[in-house]
Every structure is written in C-alpha cells, then in structure tokens.
Tab-separated table of C-alpha atoms in Angstrom:
chain	number	residue	atom	x	y	z
A	1	MET	CA	0.121	-0.074	-0.093
A	2	GLN	CA	1.566	3.390	-0.974
A	3	SER	CA	1.978	5.907	1.871
A	4	PHE	CA	0.539	9.279	1.890
A	5	ALA	CA	4.027	10.804	1.403
A	6	PHE	CA	4.462	8.699	-1.787
A	7	LYS	CA	1.190	9.696	-3.296
A	8	ALA	CA	1.973	13.370	-2.381
A	9	LYS	CA	5.205	13.137	-4.424
A	10	SER	CA	3.695	11.473	-7.149
A	11	GLU	CA	1.172	14.492	-7.300
A	12	LEU	CA	4.144	16.873	-7.476
A	13	CYS	CA	5.669	14.973	-10.255
A	14	ARG	CA	2.748	15.809	-12.572
A	15	ALA	CA	3.427	19.559	-12.051
A	16	SER	CA	4.731	20.862	-15.311
A	17	VAL	CA	8.072	22.639	-15.715
A	18	GLN	CA	7.296	25.639	-17.990
A	19	HIS	CA	10.663	27.861	-17.674
A	20	ALA	CA	14.277	26.868	-17.870
A	21	CYS	CA	14.762	28.954	-14.571
A	22	CYS	CA	12.141	26.856	-12.609
A	23	ALA	CA	13.810	23.616	-13.793
A	24	LYS	CA	17.094	25.003	-12.403
A	25	ALA	CA	15.402	26.010	-9.166
A	26	GLU	CA	13.812	22.561	-8.792
A	27	ALA	CA	16.837	20.807	-9.524
A	28	TYR	CA	18.800	22.901	-7.268
A	29	GLY	CA	16.311	21.650	-4.528
A	30	VAL	CA	16.802	18.258	-5.373
A	31	LEU	CA	20.727	18.593	-5.077
A	32	LEU	CA	20.507	20.282	-1.615
A	33	TYR	CA	18.264	17.664	-0.242
A	34	CYS	CA	19.238	14.390	-2.042
A	35	ASN	CA	21.587	11.810	-0.664
A	36	THR	CA	24.697	13.082	-1.738
A	37	PHE	CA	26.046	16.317	-3.532
A	38	ASN	CA	29.631	17.598	-3.376
A	39	ASN	CA	32.463	18.305	-5.674
A	40	ARG	CA	32.971	14.437	-6.223
A	41	GLU	CA	29.607	13.307	-6.830
A	42	VAL	CA	25.708	13.714	-6.883
A	43	ARG	CA	23.835	10.860	-5.863
A	44	ILE	CA	19.910	10.657	-5.703
A	45	ILE	CA	18.240	7.600	-4.532
A	46	THR	CA	14.479	7.418	-4.384
A	47	GLU	CA	11.810	4.710	-4.349
A	48	ASN	CA	9.069	6.892	-6.233
A	49	PRO	CA	8.873	5.795	-10.090
A	50	GLU	CA	7.229	9.036	-11.030
A	51	PHE	CA	10.021	10.910	-9.387
A	52	ALA	CA	12.583	8.727	-11.098
A	53	MET	CA	10.861	9.406	-14.614
A	54	ARG	CA	11.168	13.073	-13.858
A	55	LEU	CA	14.637	13.463	-12.755
A	56	PRO	CA	16.283	12.917	-16.201
A	57	ARG	CA	13.860	15.278	-18.046
A	58	LEU	CA	14.606	17.813	-15.146
A	59	PHE	CA	18.281	17.769	-15.154
A	60	ARG	CA	18.441	18.021	-18.983
A	61	ARG	CA	16.268	20.971	-18.809
A	62	ALA	CA	18.164	22.613	-15.885
A	63	PHE	CA	21.856	21.854	-16.926
A	64	ASP	CA	21.552	20.166	-20.247
A	65	LEU	CA	23.245	17.171	-19.167
A	66	LYS	CA	22.656	13.310	-18.590
A	67	PHE	CA	23.109	11.128	-15.498
A	68	ASP	CA	26.175	9.054	-15.454
A	69	ARG	CA	24.352	6.066	-13.889
A	70	LEU	CA	20.511	5.480	-14.264
A	71	PRO	CA	18.464	2.774	-12.357
A	72	GLU	CA	19.410	-0.613	-13.742
A	73	GLY	CA	16.413	-2.534	-15.134
A	74	ASP	CA	13.000	-3.158	-13.917
A	75	ASN	CA	13.242	-2.664	-9.941
A	76	PRO	CA	9.481	-2.081	-8.819
A	77	GLY	CA	9.327	-1.048	-5.289
A	78	GLY	CA	12.990	-0.856	-5.062
A	79	LYS	CA	15.649	2.058	-4.579
A	80	LEU	CA	16.272	3.723	-7.956
A	81	VAL	CA	19.745	5.532	-7.855
A	82	PHE	CA	20.855	8.292	-10.171
A	83	GLN	CA	24.627	9.476	-9.982
A	84	ILE	CA	26.776	11.725	-11.674
A	85	THR	CA	30.544	11.599	-11.047
A	86	GLU	CA	32.325	13.037	-14.404
A	87	PRO	CA	34.059	16.145	-13.097
A	88	ASP	CA	33.292	18.239	-16.197
A	89	LYS	CA	29.364	17.730	-15.324
A	90	LEU	CA	29.931	18.324	-11.590
A	91	GLU	CA	31.753	21.601	-12.550
A	92	MET	CA	28.925	22.728	-14.894
A	93	ILE	CA	26.372	22.185	-12.007
A	94	VAL	CA	28.474	23.897	-9.394
A	95	ASN	CA	29.328	26.723	-11.435
A	96	GLN	CA	25.594	27.262	-12.610
A	97	LEU	CA	24.609	27.182	-9.140
A	98	GLY	CA	26.897	29.998	-8.189
A	99	TYR	CA	29.487	27.981	-6.271
A	100	ASP	CA	33.346	27.607	-6.730
A	101	LEU	CA	34.782	23.983	-7.151
A	102	ARG	CA	38.122	25.253	-6.351
A	103	GLN	CA	36.997	26.147	-2.853
A	104	ASN	CA	35.479	23.912	-0.117
A	105	LEU	CA	32.145	23.491	-1.220
A	106	VAL	CA	30.012	24.501	1.612
A	107	LEU	CA	26.396	24.419	0.282
A	108	HIS	CA	24.149	27.307	1.082
A	109	VAL	CA	21.084	28.593	-0.707
A	110	ASN	CA	21.824	31.098	-3.732
A	111	PHE	CA	18.962	33.342	-3.297
A	112	GLY	CA	19.868	34.982	-6.668
A	113	LEU	CA	18.497	31.906	-8.400
A	114	LEU	CA	15.192	32.150	-6.381
A	115	GLU	CA	14.144	35.664	-7.064
A	116	ASP	CA	10.911	34.862	-8.610
A	117	GLU	CA	8.075	33.420	-6.743
A	118	CYS	CA	7.797	30.508	-9.458
A	119	CYS	CA	11.181	29.582	-8.914
A	120	ARG	CA	10.935	29.499	-5.054
A	121	THR	CA	8.054	27.316	-5.390
A	122	SER	CA	10.067	24.822	-7.883
A	123	PHE	CA	13.046	24.933	-5.317
A	124	LEU	CA	10.811	23.814	-2.505
A	125	ARG	CA	9.378	21.133	-4.638
A	126	GLY	CA	12.574	19.896	-5.579
A	127	ALA	CA	13.691	19.795	-1.823
A	128	PHE	CA	10.429	17.806	-0.794
A	129	LEU	CA	10.812	15.316	-3.655
A	130	ALA	CA	14.450	14.687	-2.634
A	131	GLY	CA	14.567	14.989	1.173
A	132	GLY	CA	10.915	15.676	2.213
A	133	SER	CA	8.230	13.600	3.933
A	134	VAL	CA	4.612	14.011	5.023
A	135	THR	CA	2.698	11.880	7.605
A	136	ASP	CA	-0.672	10.102	7.004
A	137	PRO	CA	-3.225	12.780	8.197
A	138	GLU	CA	-5.094	10.008	9.910
A	139	LYS	CA	-2.244	9.262	12.473
A	140	ARG	CA	-0.925	12.850	13.274
A	141	TYR	CA	-0.045	15.955	11.391
A	142	HIS	CA	3.752	16.226	10.518
A	143	MET	CA	5.926	17.444	7.258
A	144	GLU	CA	9.603	17.775	7.430
A	145	LEU	CA	12.512	18.549	4.956
A	146	ALA	CA	15.888	16.910	6.031
A	147	THR	CA	19.293	17.532	4.421
A	148	SER	CA	22.978	17.197	5.646
A	149	HIS	CA	23.725	20.701	4.794
A	150	ALA	CA	23.217	22.686	7.915
A	151	GLN	CA	23.530	25.997	6.277
A	152	ALA	CA	21.165	25.329	3.295
A	153	SER	CA	18.662	24.068	5.813
A	154	ARG	CA	18.794	27.448	7.913
A	155	GLU	CA	18.387	29.568	4.650
A	156	THR	CA	15.516	27.260	3.745
A	157	SER	CA	14.022	27.771	6.824
A	158	ALA	CA	14.413	31.698	6.195
A	159	LEU	CA	12.898	31.320	2.712
A	160	LEU	CA	9.866	29.555	4.100
A	161	THR	CA	9.442	32.197	6.692
A	162	GLU	CA	9.536	35.043	4.224
A	163	MET	CA	6.806	33.136	2.450
A	164	GLY	CA	4.656	33.026	5.389
A	165	PHE	CA	5.365	29.535	6.894
A	166	VAL	CA	6.724	29.159	10.306
A	167	PRO	CA	8.933	26.136	10.328
A	168	ARG	CA	10.494	24.612	13.382
A	169	SER	CA	14.167	23.062	13.199
A	170	VAL	CA	15.830	20.212	14.957
A	171	MET	CA	19.063	18.252	14.231
A	172	ARG	CA	18.445	14.549	14.054
A	173	GLY	CA	21.244	11.951	13.169
A	174	GLY	CA	23.580	14.260	11.350
A	175	ASN	CA	20.701	15.791	9.378
A	176	SER	CA	19.285	19.252	9.627
A	177	VAL	CA	15.448	19.061	9.719
A	178	ILE	CA	12.810	21.827	9.410
A	179	TYR	CA	9.277	20.595	9.937
A	180	PHE	CA	5.639	21.674	10.477
A	181	LYS	CA	3.186	20.272	12.833
A	182	GLN	CA	0.212	22.598	12.295
A	183	CYS	CA	-2.020	20.923	9.559
A	184	GLU	CA	-2.921	24.440	8.089
A	185	HIS	CA	0.596	25.053	7.119
A	186	ILE	CA	1.069	21.403	5.576
A	187	GLU	CA	-1.969	22.097	3.664
A	188	ASP	CA	-0.810	25.536	2.574
A	189	LEU	CA	2.713	24.253	1.567
A	190	LEU	CA	1.593	21.245	-0.391
A	191	THR	CA	-0.860	23.421	-2.207
A	192	THR	CA	1.909	26.174	-2.936
A	193	ILE	CA	4.288	23.570	-4.418
A	194	GLY	CA	1.812	21.685	-6.667
A	195	ALA	CA	-0.060	19.163	-4.599
A	196	PRO	CA	-3.569	20.760	-3.814
A	197	GLY	CA	-5.095	16.981	-3.961
A	198	SER	CA	-2.952	15.957	-1.158
A	199	ALA	CA	-3.790	19.055	0.690
A	200	VAL	CA	-7.588	18.442	0.127
A	201	GLU	CA	-7.074	15.067	1.641
A	202	ILE	CA	-5.661	16.440	4.859
A	203	MET	CA	-8.290	18.999	5.163
A	204	THR	CA	-11.036	16.260	4.527
A	205	THR	CA	-9.379	13.891	7.113
A	206	LYS	CA	-9.211	16.973	9.576
A	207	LEU	CA	-12.920	17.381	9.036
A	208	ASP	CA	-13.981	13.950	9.491
A	209	LYS	CA	-11.823	13.402	12.668
A	210	GLU	CA	-13.717	16.582	14.276
A	211	ILE	CA	-16.966	15.016	13.227
A	212	ARG	CA	-16.057	11.727	14.851
A	213	ASN	CA	-14.704	13.518	17.793
A	214	ASP	CA	-17.827	15.434	18.239
A	215	ALA	CA	-19.990	12.381	17.968
A	216	ASN	CA	-17.791	10.536	20.510
A	217	ARG	CA	-18.054	13.293	23.041
A	218	ALA	CA	-21.850	13.618	22.505
A	219	MET	CA	-22.046	9.672	23.003
A	220	ASN	CA	-19.774	10.039	25.986
A	221	CYS	CA	-22.055	12.653	27.435
A	222	ASP	CA	-25.206	10.633	26.712
A	223	MET	CA	-23.481	7.559	28.523
A	224	ALA	CA	-22.511	9.563	31.362
A	225	ASN	CA	-26.084	10.886	31.813
A	226	VAL	CA	-27.488	7.371	31.306
A	227	ASN	CA	-25.128	5.952	34.158
A	228	LYS	CA	-25.939	8.852	36.400
A	229	THR	CA	-29.735	8.192	35.891
A	230	LEU	CA	-29.196	4.280	36.555
A	231	ASP	CA	-27.023	5.114	39.584
A	232	ALA	CA	-29.778	7.357	41.091
A	233	ALA	CA	-32.729	5.137	40.418
A	234	MET	CA	-30.654	2.025	42.196
A	235	GLU	CA	-29.970	4.199	45.202
A	236	GLN	CA	-33.886	5.114	45.227
A	237	CYS	CA	-34.765	1.318	44.728
A	238	GLN	CA	-32.499	0.356	47.492
A	239	ALA	CA	-34.261	3.178	49.859
A	240	ILE	CA	-37.544	2.174	48.792
A	241	GLU	CA	-36.814	-1.658	49.773
A	242	GLN	CA	-35.291	-0.431	52.957
A	243	LEU	CA	-38.785	1.254	53.784
A	244	ARG	CA	-40.635	-1.615	52.847
A	245	GLU	CA	-38.755	-3.966	55.046
A	246	ALA	CA	-38.997	-1.623	57.893
A	247	GLY	CA	-42.769	-1.456	57.257
A	248	LYS	CA	-42.673	2.327	56.595
A	249	LEU	CA	-43.759	2.288	52.989
A	250	GLU	CA	-47.472	1.256	53.688
A	251	LEU	CA	-47.582	4.170	56.226
A	252	MET	CA	-46.607	6.863	53.669
A	253	PRO	CA	-49.314	8.884	51.706
A	254	GLU	CA	-50.820	7.101	48.619
A	255	LYS	CA	-49.170	9.257	45.770
A	256	ILE	CA	-45.741	8.684	47.315
A	257	LYS	CA	-46.247	5.120	47.874
A	258	GLN	CA	-47.544	4.800	44.133
A	259	THR	CA	-44.367	6.668	42.888
A	260	ALA	CA	-42.283	4.067	44.965
A	261	LEU	CA	-43.843	1.170	43.390
A	262	LEU	CA	-43.458	2.566	40.023
A	263	ARG	CA	-39.588	2.977	40.805
A	264	LEU	CA	-39.383	-0.426	41.793
A	265	GLU	CA	-41.138	-1.593	38.822
A	266	TYR	CA	-39.252	0.642	36.316
A	267	PRO	CA	-35.766	1.074	37.732
A	268	GLU	CA	-34.271	2.088	34.211
A	269	LEU	CA	-36.542	4.784	33.470
A	270	SER	CA	-35.782	8.546	34.050
A	271	LEU	CA	-37.632	10.823	36.323
A	272	VAL	CA	-39.269	12.407	33.380
A	273	GLN	CA	-40.361	9.079	31.975
A	274	LEU	CA	-41.374	7.944	35.522
A	275	ALA	CA	-43.608	11.153	35.985
A	276	GLU	CA	-45.369	10.086	32.694
A	277	ARG	CA	-46.289	6.791	34.237
A	278	CYS	CA	-47.951	8.242	37.177
A	279	ASP	CA	-51.921	8.013	37.290
A	280	PRO	CA	-52.629	10.779	36.513
A	281	PRO	CA	-49.347	12.044	34.985
A	282	VAL	CA	-47.424	14.543	36.807
A	283	THR	CA	-44.435	16.984	36.084
A	284	LYS	CA	-40.559	16.063	36.679
A	285	SER	CA	-40.671	18.785	39.522
A	286	CYS	CA	-43.395	16.807	41.040
A	287	ILE	CA	-41.920	13.373	40.947
A	288	ASN	CA	-38.335	14.843	42.128
A	289	HIS	CA	-40.280	16.282	45.381
A	290	ARG	CA	-41.679	12.890	46.080
A	291	MET	CA	-38.362	10.917	45.514
A	292	ARG	CA	-36.678	13.498	47.805
A	293	GLN	CA	-39.299	12.432	50.611
A	294	ILE	CA	-38.742	8.799	49.965
A	295	MET	CA	-34.940	9.257	50.247
A	296	LYS	CA	-35.386	11.603	53.491
A	297	THR	CA	-37.518	9.096	55.060
A	298	ALA	CA	-35.083	6.238	54.308
A	299	ARG	CA	-32.238	8.264	55.707
A	300	GLU	CA	-34.065	8.736	59.031
A	301	LEU	CA	-34.094	4.892	59.485
A	302	SER	CA	-30.463	4.578	59.717
C-alpha cells in the first residue's frame, strides 16, 4: 500500500516545468536535499518511479546534461539510484549554481536563483521530492525537509518564513530537519508546491476527525447521563426496599407510595419518564419532590 508521502510526491511529479529557470530551481532543491551532493559526486536515491521518470528530464532541462548512472533494469518498489561523477558535469552544475569548485564546497542557498515566486516554489518542490516526507493525516500532522547541509537548511527555513510559513528546526542523526506540525501550514505548503489534492485530503481527514470526535463526545456525554440516571435509580430502589422492609412504605401517603412502587417496577426510567407513568401523569418537579421525601424518610431509618 502506497504511503501518503508517496502519493503526495507522485502528485508533485505531475506538475509541469514551463521555464528553464524553474527547472534549475527545482533541480537545485533536489541537489541540496538529495543523498549526496559534493565536488566529487551527485547521488539521488528514490523509491518513487514517477520522481525517477522526472529526474532525467529535469536535469536535462536545467543543466543540459545526462546522469552518468541510471537505475538498472526493472526494479518495482526498490531503490532507484541516479549518479553523476564526471568532473566536467559536476563543475558545470556547481558553476551554474554559483559555487566555486576550487573552494571547499559549503552548500548554502543562492537566493539569486530564487528571485521569482515561481522559482521559489520549484525549489521547495525539488527539496521535498528529494528530502521531504509528510505523515498520513489519519495518524498525525507532520511534514519535514531533511538535509545534511546545515547552512542550506537554515536558509531554506528563512525562505519559508519569508513566504509566510513558520517551520521549526531540529538536528536528527546528523541531518538538519525543518518541520511543520500545524495542519494548516502543511495544507498551504503542499498546495503552494503543486500538490493541492494531497492538501484537500488532509483537510477532509481533519474534518472527518472533528466529526468523529464531536460524535464521540456527544455519545460519552449521553452515556454519562444514562449512568448517572441508573445510579440514582438504584439508590432510590434500595431506599424504597429499606422502607418496605421496615414497614414504613405502607404508612406513607398514597401518591408517594404509588411513586415508590413505580420506581421498583421501572428502575431503568428517568424521572421524566417515571412522571409520565403516574396516574394521573405529573411533572418532573413533582416526581422529584416525592423522591426526595422517600430518600429523606429512608435516611431517617439509619
């Protein structure tokens, strides 16, 4: 069974890349959040076949190059590996992203490539496809982006904040992780980067949860009221039996005795229902008054 994150990424892969600048921005996000990106190697590993189909087209459009290694054969459900190791190709990528291969490659976000809103969106889509995950909303609300490049993670967090999102940050297993817990932010971000269907599924799931929770609260409240009624009725029946055993029930006024016998006959009824059974029917206030007299007389016996 496909995970929610798998389906969200598949939906993202159906988004078209109309401009070369957006292709480069998306590929940039993929590189900063993929398994390996340094001056010796690019390695991208995925289990999503739709992302695997998108990658060669994306890098050809972004950098006009092909991967040195493509996934081998038919490997459904397995890990699909893409790799670039040729120095000339690596140098081309590094130069186009504004880095210097001659220096120690400390990766940061080159905001000059993300000036347009469409490019920012494409960058975040690439980052999520390569290093993102989102939890099934039936379980909990959680979306994250993880990378080994701490500086790039901090600057991606700043970019998201500037776009109106408020991510949190944590270090986990050597990776810098930015994440969201609020379902509204997750919905908005998925919609922004091109997965509105997944965002709608989260909204629908949240609504279903709220409906179920409201129903459960109402049922629990009803059960509590029923239990309260049954406990009170049991206490009343015990008091009436005590009066009968002591010979006091026969000495009580006829209307109160009638009420006591009705309670013994119908221990499951509420006071309102018991009041309707009286002959003639009486009000809840009246039946409540009679019950108080019964309980008071029983207490006086002890």
